[in-house]
PDB file of C-alpha atoms and ligand atoms in Angstrom:
ATOM      1  CA  MET A   1    -216.349-185.102-201.627  1.00 93.00           C
ATOM      2  CA  ILE A   2    -214.071-184.456-198.686  1.00 98.00           C
ATOM      3  CA  GLY A   3    -211.790-187.237-197.378  1.00 98.00           C
ATOM      4  CA  LYS A   4    -212.231-188.599-193.848  1.00 98.00           C
ATOM      5  CA  LYS A   5    -208.835-187.361-192.592  1.00 98.00           C
ATOM      6  CA  MET A   6    -209.416-183.807-193.812  1.00 98.00           C
ATOM      7  CA  GLU A   7    -212.985-183.834-192.522  1.00 98.00           C
ATOM      8  CA  GLU A   8    -211.804-184.784-189.029  1.00 98.00           C
ATOM      9  CA  ALA A   9    -209.001-182.238-189.039  1.00 98.00           C
ATOM     10  CA  LEU A  10    -211.343-179.455-190.181  1.00 98.00           C
ATOM     11  CA  ASN A  11    -213.909-180.418-187.553  1.00 98.00           C
ATOM     12  CA  ALA A  12    -211.149-180.101-184.957  1.00 98.00           C
ATOM     13  CA  GLN A  13    -210.384-176.633-186.340  1.00 98.00           C
ATOM     14  CA  VAL A  14    -214.051-175.625-186.042  1.00 98.00           C
ATOM     15  CA  ARG A  15    -213.698-176.459-182.336  1.00 98.00           C
ATOM     16  CA  GLU A  16    -210.460-174.390-182.135  1.00 98.00           C
ATOM     17  CA  GLU A  17    -212.088-171.358-183.749  1.00 98.00           C
ATOM     18  CA  LEU A  18    -215.094-171.637-181.434  1.00 98.00           C
ATOM     19  CA  GLY A  19    -212.592-172.017-178.573  1.00 98.00           C
ATOM     20  CA  SER A  20    -210.974-168.748-179.701  1.00 98.00           C
ATOM     21  CA  ALA A  21    -214.396-167.065-179.616  1.00 98.00           C
ATOM     22  CA  TYR A  22    -214.949-168.478-176.131  1.00 98.00           C
ATOM     23  CA  LEU A  23    -211.543-167.224-174.940  1.00 98.00           C
ATOM     24  CA  TYR A  24    -212.120-163.719-176.291  1.00 98.00           C
ATOM     25  CA  LEU A  25    -215.596-163.601-174.778  1.00 98.00           C
ATOM     26  CA  ALA A  26    -214.007-164.497-171.432  1.00 98.00           C
ATOM     27  CA  MET A  27    -211.451-161.725-171.896  1.00 98.00           C
ATOM     28  CA  GLY A  28    -214.252-159.315-172.843  1.00 98.00           C
ATOM     29  CA  ALA A  29    -216.156-160.221-169.689  1.00 98.00           C
ATOM     30  CA  TYR A  30    -213.003-159.727-167.597  1.00 98.00           C
ATOM     31  CA  PHE A  31    -212.367-156.291-169.118  1.00 98.00           C
ATOM     32  CA  ALA A  32    -215.996-155.209-168.698  1.00 98.00           C
ATOM     33  CA  HIS A  33    -215.926-156.329-165.064  1.00 98.00           C
ATOM     34  CA  GLU A  34    -212.751-154.297-164.469  1.00 97.00           C
ATOM     35  CA  GLY A  35    -214.325-151.216-166.078  1.00 97.00           C
ATOM     36  CA  TRP A  36    -212.256-151.295-169.297  1.00 98.00           C
ATOM     37  CA  ASP A  37    -215.149-150.881-171.700  1.00 98.00           C
ATOM     38  CA  GLY A  38    -213.012-150.122-174.752  1.00 98.00           C
ATOM     39  CA  MET A  39    -210.992-153.319-174.359  1.00 98.00           C
ATOM     40  CA  ALA A  40    -214.201-155.269-173.686  1.00 98.00           C
ATOM     41  CA  HIS A  41    -215.571-153.935-176.979  1.00 98.00           C
ATOM     42  CA  TRP A  42    -212.365-154.918-178.829  1.00 98.00           C
ATOM     43  CA  MET A  43    -212.647-158.455-177.481  1.00 98.00           C
ATOM     44  CA  ARG A  44    -216.315-158.765-178.341  1.00 98.00           C
ATOM     45  CA  ILE A  45    -215.583-157.878-181.958  1.00 98.00           C
ATOM     46  CA  GLN A  46    -212.734-160.376-181.936  1.00 98.00           C
ATOM     47  CA  ALA A  47    -215.062-163.083-180.588  1.00 98.00           C
ATOM     48  CA  GLN A  48    -217.518-162.353-183.423  1.00 98.00           C
ATOM     49  CA  GLU A  49    -214.694-162.659-185.949  1.00 98.00           C
ATOM     50  CA  GLU A  50    -213.778-166.042-184.530  1.00 98.00           C
ATOM     51  CA  LEU A  51    -217.333-167.249-184.898  1.00 98.00           C
ATOM     52  CA  GLY A  52    -217.085-166.186-188.556  1.00 98.00           C
ATOM     53  CA  HIS A  53    -213.873-168.231-188.903  1.00 98.00           C
ATOM     54  CA  ALA A  54    -215.569-171.304-187.427  1.00 98.00           C
ATOM     55  CA  LEU A  55    -218.507-170.908-189.826  1.00 98.00           C
ATOM     56  CA  ARG A  56    -216.236-170.588-192.855  1.00 98.00           C
ATOM     57  CA  ILE A  57    -214.772-174.037-192.124  1.00 98.00           C
ATOM     58  CA  PHE A  58    -218.167-175.407-191.059  1.00 98.00           C
ATOM     59  CA  ASP A  59    -219.631-174.379-194.442  1.00 98.00           C
ATOM     60  CA  HIS A  60    -216.654-175.785-196.341  1.00 98.00           C
ATOM     61  CA  ILE A  61    -217.134-179.226-194.749  1.00 98.00           C
ATOM     62  CA  LEU A  62    -220.846-179.211-195.611  1.00 98.00           C
ATOM     63  CA  GLU A  63    -220.355-177.928-199.159  1.00 98.00           C
ATOM     64  CA  ARG A  64    -218.026-180.868-199.795  1.00 98.00           C
ATOM     65  CA  GLY A  65    -220.501-183.462-198.641  1.00 98.00           C
ATOM     66  CA  GLY A  66    -218.842-183.905-195.257  1.00 98.00           C
ATOM     67  CA  GLU A  67    -220.357-184.093-191.811  1.00 98.00           C
ATOM     68  CA  VAL A  68    -219.968-181.370-189.209  1.00 98.00           C
ATOM     69  CA  VAL A  69    -219.476-182.826-185.745  1.00 98.00           C
ATOM     70  CA  LEU A  70    -219.393-180.195-183.014  1.00 98.00           C
ATOM     71  CA  GLN A  71    -217.177-180.996-180.054  1.00 97.00           C
ATOM     72  CA  ALA A  72    -217.059-179.958-176.397  1.00 97.00           C
ATOM     73  CA  LEU A  73    -215.156-176.771-175.569  1.00 97.00           C
ATOM     74  CA  PRO A  74    -212.935-176.478-172.504  1.00 95.00           C
ATOM     75  CA  ALA A  75    -213.757-173.566-170.175  1.00 97.00           C
ATOM     76  CA  PRO A  76    -211.377-170.672-170.835  1.00 97.00           C
ATOM     77  CA  GLU A  77    -209.480-168.848-168.118  1.00 95.00           C
ATOM     78  CA  GLY A  78    -211.547-166.034-166.626  1.00 94.00           C
ATOM     79  CA  LYS A  79    -209.000-163.730-164.999  1.00 97.00           C
ATOM     80  CA  TRP A  80    -205.720-162.128-165.985  1.00 98.00           C
ATOM     81  CA  ALA A  81    -203.197-160.173-163.930  1.00 97.00           C
ATOM     82  CA  SER A  82    -203.585-157.018-166.062  1.00 97.00           C
ATOM     83  CA  PRO A  83    -204.832-155.836-169.460  1.00 97.00           C
ATOM     84  CA  LEU A  84    -201.307-156.368-170.796  1.00 98.00           C
ATOM     85  CA  ALA A  85    -201.267-159.967-169.510  1.00 98.00           C
ATOM     86  CA  ALA A  86    -204.605-160.660-171.227  1.00 98.00           C
ATOM     87  CA  PHE A  87    -203.424-159.266-174.577  1.00 98.00           C
ATOM     88  CA  GLN A  88    -200.134-161.162-174.274  1.00 98.00           C
ATOM     89  CA  ALA A  89    -202.190-164.337-173.793  1.00 98.00           C
ATOM     90  CA  ALA A  90    -204.286-163.408-176.860  1.00 98.00           C
ATOM     91  CA  TYR A  91    -201.103-162.911-178.922  1.00 98.00           C
ATOM     92  CA  GLN A  92    -199.740-166.279-177.790  1.00 98.00           C
ATOM     93  CA  HIS A  93    -203.048-167.917-178.582  1.00 98.00           C
ATOM     94  CA  GLU A  94    -202.945-166.557-182.135  1.00 98.00           C
ATOM     95  CA  GLY A  95    -199.455-168.044-182.560  1.00 98.00           C
ATOM     96  CA  HIS A  96    -200.916-171.397-181.546  1.00 98.00           C
ATOM     97  CA  ILE A  97    -203.747-171.027-184.086  1.00 98.00           C
ATOM     98  CA  THR A  98    -201.297-170.058-186.832  1.00 98.00           C
ATOM     99  CA  GLY A  99    -199.350-173.275-186.180  1.00 98.00           C
ATOM    100  CA  ARG A 100    -202.555-175.289-186.469  1.00 98.00           C
ATOM    101  CA  ILE A 101    -203.523-173.611-189.766  1.00 98.00           C
ATOM    102  CA  HIS A 102    -200.089-174.329-191.222  1.00 98.00           C
ATOM    103  CA  ARG A 103    -200.376-178.000-190.241  1.00 98.00           C
ATOM    104  CA  LEU A 104    -203.812-178.126-191.901  1.00 98.00           C
ATOM    105  CA  VAL A 105    -202.311-176.716-195.111  1.00 98.00           C
ATOM    106  CA  GLU A 106    -199.627-179.408-194.984  1.00 98.00           C
ATOM    107  CA  LEU A 107    -202.288-182.088-194.491  1.00 98.00           C
ATOM    108  CA  ALA A 108    -204.339-180.736-197.415  1.00 98.00           C
ATOM    109  CA  GLN A 109    -201.217-180.885-199.595  1.00 98.00           C
ATOM    110  CA  ALA A 110    -200.383-184.425-198.482  1.00 98.00           C
ATOM    111  CA  GLU A 111    -203.972-185.500-199.172  1.00 98.00           C
ATOM    112  CA  LYS A 112    -203.952-183.672-202.545  1.00 98.00           C
ATOM    113  CA  ASP A 113    -207.088-181.868-201.357  1.00 98.00           C
ATOM    114  CA  HIS A 114    -206.842-178.726-203.511  1.00 98.00           C
ATOM    115  CA  ALA A 115    -210.222-177.394-202.411  1.00 98.00           C
ATOM    116  CA  ALA A 116    -209.278-177.473-198.727  1.00 98.00           C
ATOM    117  CA  ALA A 117    -205.815-176.060-199.523  1.00 98.00           C
ATOM    118  CA  GLY A 118    -207.461-173.163-201.398  1.00 98.00           C
ATOM    119  CA  MET A 119    -209.902-172.469-198.580  1.00 98.00           C
ATOM    120  CA  LEU A 120    -207.076-172.569-196.027  1.00 98.00           C
ATOM    121  CA  GLN A 121    -205.041-169.947-197.904  1.00 98.00           C
ATOM    122  CA  TRP A 122    -207.559-167.371-196.669  1.00 98.00           C
ATOM    123  CA  PHE A 123    -206.704-168.434-193.106  1.00 98.00           C
ATOM    124  CA  VAL A 124    -202.949-168.253-193.730  1.00 98.00           C
ATOM    125  CA  ALA A 125    -203.328-164.562-194.665  1.00 98.00           C
ATOM    126  CA  GLU A 126    -205.840-163.944-191.893  1.00 98.00           C
ATOM    127  CA  GLN A 127    -203.455-165.292-189.254  1.00 98.00           C
ATOM    128  CA  VAL A 128    -200.790-162.766-190.292  1.00 98.00           C
ATOM    129  CA  GLU A 129    -203.383-160.069-189.584  1.00 97.00           C
ATOM    130  CA  GLU A 130    -204.582-161.693-186.352  1.00 97.00           C
ATOM    131  CA  GLU A 131    -201.068-161.879-184.909  1.00 98.00           C
ATOM    132  CA  ASP A 132    -200.276-158.334-186.039  1.00 98.00           C
ATOM    133  CA  GLN A 133    -203.411-156.882-184.419  1.00 97.00           C
ATOM    134  CA  ALA A 134    -202.790-158.588-181.076  1.00 98.00           C
ATOM    135  CA  LEU A 135    -199.087-157.684-181.104  1.00 98.00           C
ATOM    136  CA  LYS A 136    -199.860-154.014-181.783  1.00 98.00           C
ATOM    137  CA  VAL A 137    -202.069-153.886-178.682  1.00 98.00           C
ATOM    138  CA  VAL A 138    -199.385-155.653-176.618  1.00 98.00           C
ATOM    139  CA  GLN A 139    -196.835-153.053-177.757  1.00 98.00           C
ATOM    140  CA  LEU A 140    -199.225-150.191-177.002  1.00 98.00           C
ATOM    141  CA  LEU A 141    -199.874-151.488-173.478  1.00 98.00           C
ATOM    142  CA  GLU A 142    -196.165-152.102-172.910  1.00 98.00           C
ATOM    143  CA  ARG A 143    -195.475-148.465-173.782  1.00 97.00           C
ATOM    144  CA  VAL A 144    -198.231-147.302-171.422  1.00 96.00           C
ATOM    145  CA  GLY A 145    -196.836-149.411-168.575  1.00 94.00           C
ATOM    146  CA  GLY A 146    -198.363-148.532-165.202  1.00 88.00           C
ATOM    147  CA  ASP A 147    -199.453-145.022-166.265  1.00 93.00           C
ATOM    148  CA  SER A 148    -203.181-144.980-165.441  1.00 94.00           C
ATOM    149  CA  ARG A 149    -203.903-141.945-167.642  1.00 96.00           C
ATOM    150  CA  GLY A 150    -202.199-143.698-170.557  1.00 97.00           C
ATOM    151  CA  LEU A 151    -204.265-146.802-169.880  1.00 97.00           C
ATOM    152  CA  VAL A 152    -207.492-144.788-169.983  1.00 98.00           C
ATOM    153  CA  LEU A 153    -206.449-143.333-173.359  1.00 97.00           C
ATOM    154  CA  ALA A 154    -205.500-146.774-174.691  1.00 98.00           C
ATOM    155  CA  ASP A 155    -208.869-148.122-173.557  1.00 98.00           C
ATOM    156  CA  ARG A 156    -210.594-145.311-175.416  1.00 98.00           C
ATOM    157  CA  GLU A 157    -208.598-146.043-178.566  1.00 97.00           C
ATOM    158  CA  LEU A 158    -209.328-149.780-178.468  1.00 98.00           C
ATOM    159  CA  GLY A 159    -213.003-148.963-178.042  1.00 98.00           C
ATOM    160  CA  GLN A 160    -212.921-147.439-181.559  1.00 96.00           C
ATOM    161  CA  ARG A 161    -212.382-150.830-183.188  1.00 96.00           C
ATOM    162  CA  THR A 162    -214.879-151.510-185.952  1.00 93.00           C
ATOM    163  CA  LYS A 163    -215.824-154.884-187.438  1.00 79.00           C
ATOM    164  CA  GLU A 164    -213.642-154.235-190.505  1.00 67.00           C
ATOM    165  CA  ASP A 165    -210.420-153.774-188.485  1.00 70.00           C
TER     166      ASP A 165
HETATM  167 FE1  OFO B 201    -209.449-167.494-185.928  1.00 60.92          FE
HETATM  168  O1  OFO B 201    -208.093-166.335-185.802  1.00 60.92           O
HETATM  169 FE2  OFO B 201    -207.918-165.831-184.070  1.00 60.92          FE
HETATM  170  O2  OFO B 201    -207.891-167.409-183.239  1.00 60.92           O
END
């Protein structure tokens, strides 16, 4: 049986993960509108991953006899100054999520909730990957700079992303 404190904190994280999906969908829509189909595809896959993250926590709460309470999501931003600015915002967002996951681990330890702590270890490793993926795109786009041919090639490369990436 999950404790009340942990249940509330994990419900808040379900909202955060759904908020990440919402943000990346907004970025995908922005890229598609601007004609960057490869980047739009990258973001759509990312949004699907985030939904998977939300469901992992959702299922954990239910499996432990807890109650899932879905919460309202704020509207994400819809426009960015450039592809680089959007990916920089994604990278920053992942840093924010990493901080939240680490605080959840600390709460699980304080509550002696070994089941939640075990489940959250998956997220600790996942966040290393999430930050790395976003940072690699930021670095790629920084190298490309204002070179439109380079941007077209980068868009093509990001369009190759598969679900397993
Ligand atoms: Fe759920 O990892 Fe990104 O936000």
